[in-house]
PDB file of C-alpha atoms in Angstrom:
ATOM      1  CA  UNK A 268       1.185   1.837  19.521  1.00  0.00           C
ATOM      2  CA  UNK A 269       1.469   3.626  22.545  1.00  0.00           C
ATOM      3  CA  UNK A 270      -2.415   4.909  22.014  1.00  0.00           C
ATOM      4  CA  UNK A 271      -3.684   1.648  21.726  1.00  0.00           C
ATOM      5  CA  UNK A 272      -1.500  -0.444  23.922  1.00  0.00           C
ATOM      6  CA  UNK A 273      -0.867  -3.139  20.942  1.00  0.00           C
ATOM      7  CA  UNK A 274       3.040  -3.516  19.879  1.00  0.00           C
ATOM      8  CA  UNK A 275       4.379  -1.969  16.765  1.00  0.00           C
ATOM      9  CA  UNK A 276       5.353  -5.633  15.411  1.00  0.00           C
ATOM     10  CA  UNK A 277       1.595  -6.505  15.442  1.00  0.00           C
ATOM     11  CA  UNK A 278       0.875  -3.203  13.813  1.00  0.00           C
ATOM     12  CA  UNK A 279       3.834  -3.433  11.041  1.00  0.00           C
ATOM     13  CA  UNK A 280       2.765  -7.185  10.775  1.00  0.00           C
ATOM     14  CA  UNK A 281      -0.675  -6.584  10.325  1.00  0.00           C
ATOM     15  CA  UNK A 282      -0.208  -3.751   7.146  1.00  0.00           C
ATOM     16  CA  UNK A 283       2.000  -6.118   5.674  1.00  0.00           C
ATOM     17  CA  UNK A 284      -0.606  -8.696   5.713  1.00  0.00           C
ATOM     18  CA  UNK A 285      -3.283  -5.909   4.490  1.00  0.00           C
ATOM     19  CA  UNK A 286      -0.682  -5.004   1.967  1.00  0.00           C
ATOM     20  CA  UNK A 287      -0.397  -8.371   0.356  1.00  0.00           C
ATOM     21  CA  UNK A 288      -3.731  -8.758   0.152  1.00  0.00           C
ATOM     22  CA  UNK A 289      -4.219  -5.418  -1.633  1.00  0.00           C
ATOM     23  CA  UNK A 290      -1.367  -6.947  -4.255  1.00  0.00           C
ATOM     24  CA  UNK A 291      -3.204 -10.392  -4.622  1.00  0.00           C
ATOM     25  CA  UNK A 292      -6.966  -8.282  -5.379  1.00  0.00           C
ATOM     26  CA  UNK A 293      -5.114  -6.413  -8.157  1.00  0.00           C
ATOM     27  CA  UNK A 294      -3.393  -8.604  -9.354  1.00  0.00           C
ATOM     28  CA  UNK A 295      -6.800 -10.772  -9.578  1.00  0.00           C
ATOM     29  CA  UNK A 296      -8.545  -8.002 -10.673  1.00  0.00           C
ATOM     30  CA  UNK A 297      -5.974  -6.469 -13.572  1.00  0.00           C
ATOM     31  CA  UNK A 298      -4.654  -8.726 -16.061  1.00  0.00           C
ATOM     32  CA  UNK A 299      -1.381  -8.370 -17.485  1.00  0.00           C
ATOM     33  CA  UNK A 300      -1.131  -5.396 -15.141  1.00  0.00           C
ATOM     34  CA  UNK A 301       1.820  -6.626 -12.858  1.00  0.00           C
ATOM     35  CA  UNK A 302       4.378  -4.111 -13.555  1.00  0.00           C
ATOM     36  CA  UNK A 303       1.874  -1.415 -12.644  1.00  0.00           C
ATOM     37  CA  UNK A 304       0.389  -3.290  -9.778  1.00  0.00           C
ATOM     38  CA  UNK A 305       3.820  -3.366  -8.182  1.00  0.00           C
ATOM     39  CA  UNK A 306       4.709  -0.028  -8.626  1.00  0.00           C
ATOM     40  CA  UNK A 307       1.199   1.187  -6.933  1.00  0.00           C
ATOM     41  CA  UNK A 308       2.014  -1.096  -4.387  1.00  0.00           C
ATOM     42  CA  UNK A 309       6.014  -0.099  -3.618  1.00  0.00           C
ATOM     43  CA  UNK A 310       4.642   3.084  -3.674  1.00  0.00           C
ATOM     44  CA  UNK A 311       2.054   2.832  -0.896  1.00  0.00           C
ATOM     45  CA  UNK A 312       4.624   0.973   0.899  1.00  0.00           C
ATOM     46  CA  UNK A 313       7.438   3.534   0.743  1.00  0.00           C
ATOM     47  CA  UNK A 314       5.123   6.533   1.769  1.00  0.00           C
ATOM     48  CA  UNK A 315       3.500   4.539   4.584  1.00  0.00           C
ATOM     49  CA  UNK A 316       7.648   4.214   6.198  1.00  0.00           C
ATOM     50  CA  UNK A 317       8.398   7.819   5.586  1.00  0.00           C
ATOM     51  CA  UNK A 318       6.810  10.766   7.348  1.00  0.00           C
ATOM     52  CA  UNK A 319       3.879  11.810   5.238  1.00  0.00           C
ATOM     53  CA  UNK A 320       3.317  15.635   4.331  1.00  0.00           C
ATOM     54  CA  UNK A 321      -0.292  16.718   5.501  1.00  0.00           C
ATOM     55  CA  UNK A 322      -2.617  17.833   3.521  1.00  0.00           C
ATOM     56  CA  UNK A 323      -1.250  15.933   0.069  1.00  0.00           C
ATOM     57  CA  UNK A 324      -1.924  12.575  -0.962  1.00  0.00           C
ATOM     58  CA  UNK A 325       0.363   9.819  -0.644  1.00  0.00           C
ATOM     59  CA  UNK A 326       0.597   9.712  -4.511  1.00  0.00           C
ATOM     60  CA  UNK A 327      -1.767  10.179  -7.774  1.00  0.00           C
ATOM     61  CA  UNK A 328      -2.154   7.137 -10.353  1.00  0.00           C
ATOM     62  CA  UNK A 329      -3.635   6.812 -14.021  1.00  0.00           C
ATOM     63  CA  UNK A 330      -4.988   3.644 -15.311  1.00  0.00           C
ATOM     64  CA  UNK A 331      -5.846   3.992 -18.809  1.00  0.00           C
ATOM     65  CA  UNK A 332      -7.043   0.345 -20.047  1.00  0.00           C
ATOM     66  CA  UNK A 333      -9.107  -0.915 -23.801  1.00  0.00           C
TER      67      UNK A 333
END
């Protein structure tokens, strides 16, 4: 925020709005996936409000499907 001059609600607002976008394309794209979908998605959001560790990802996911 203080880089770019633009306030932190436009910035918090703005992932939120990318977030639930990313939710609605899986969910569109993955059927009968919900469960999974959310907890990809609760994920991402809980590591993007806590201090990330550098030099490890955010978190590792398997999708096995038919």
């Amino acid at each position: 925020s203080k880089l770019t001059d633009i306030p932190v609600s436009t910035l918090t607002e703005a992932e939120n709005n990318r977030l639930s976008i990313i939710r609605e394309d899986l969910h569109n794209r993955f059927i009968d996936q919900d469960a999974a979908i959310d907890t990809v998605v609760e994920t991402i959001l809980r590591n993007r409000a806590e201090f990330p560790v550098k030099n490890r990802p955010l978190a590792s996911f398997l999708f096995c499907g038919k």
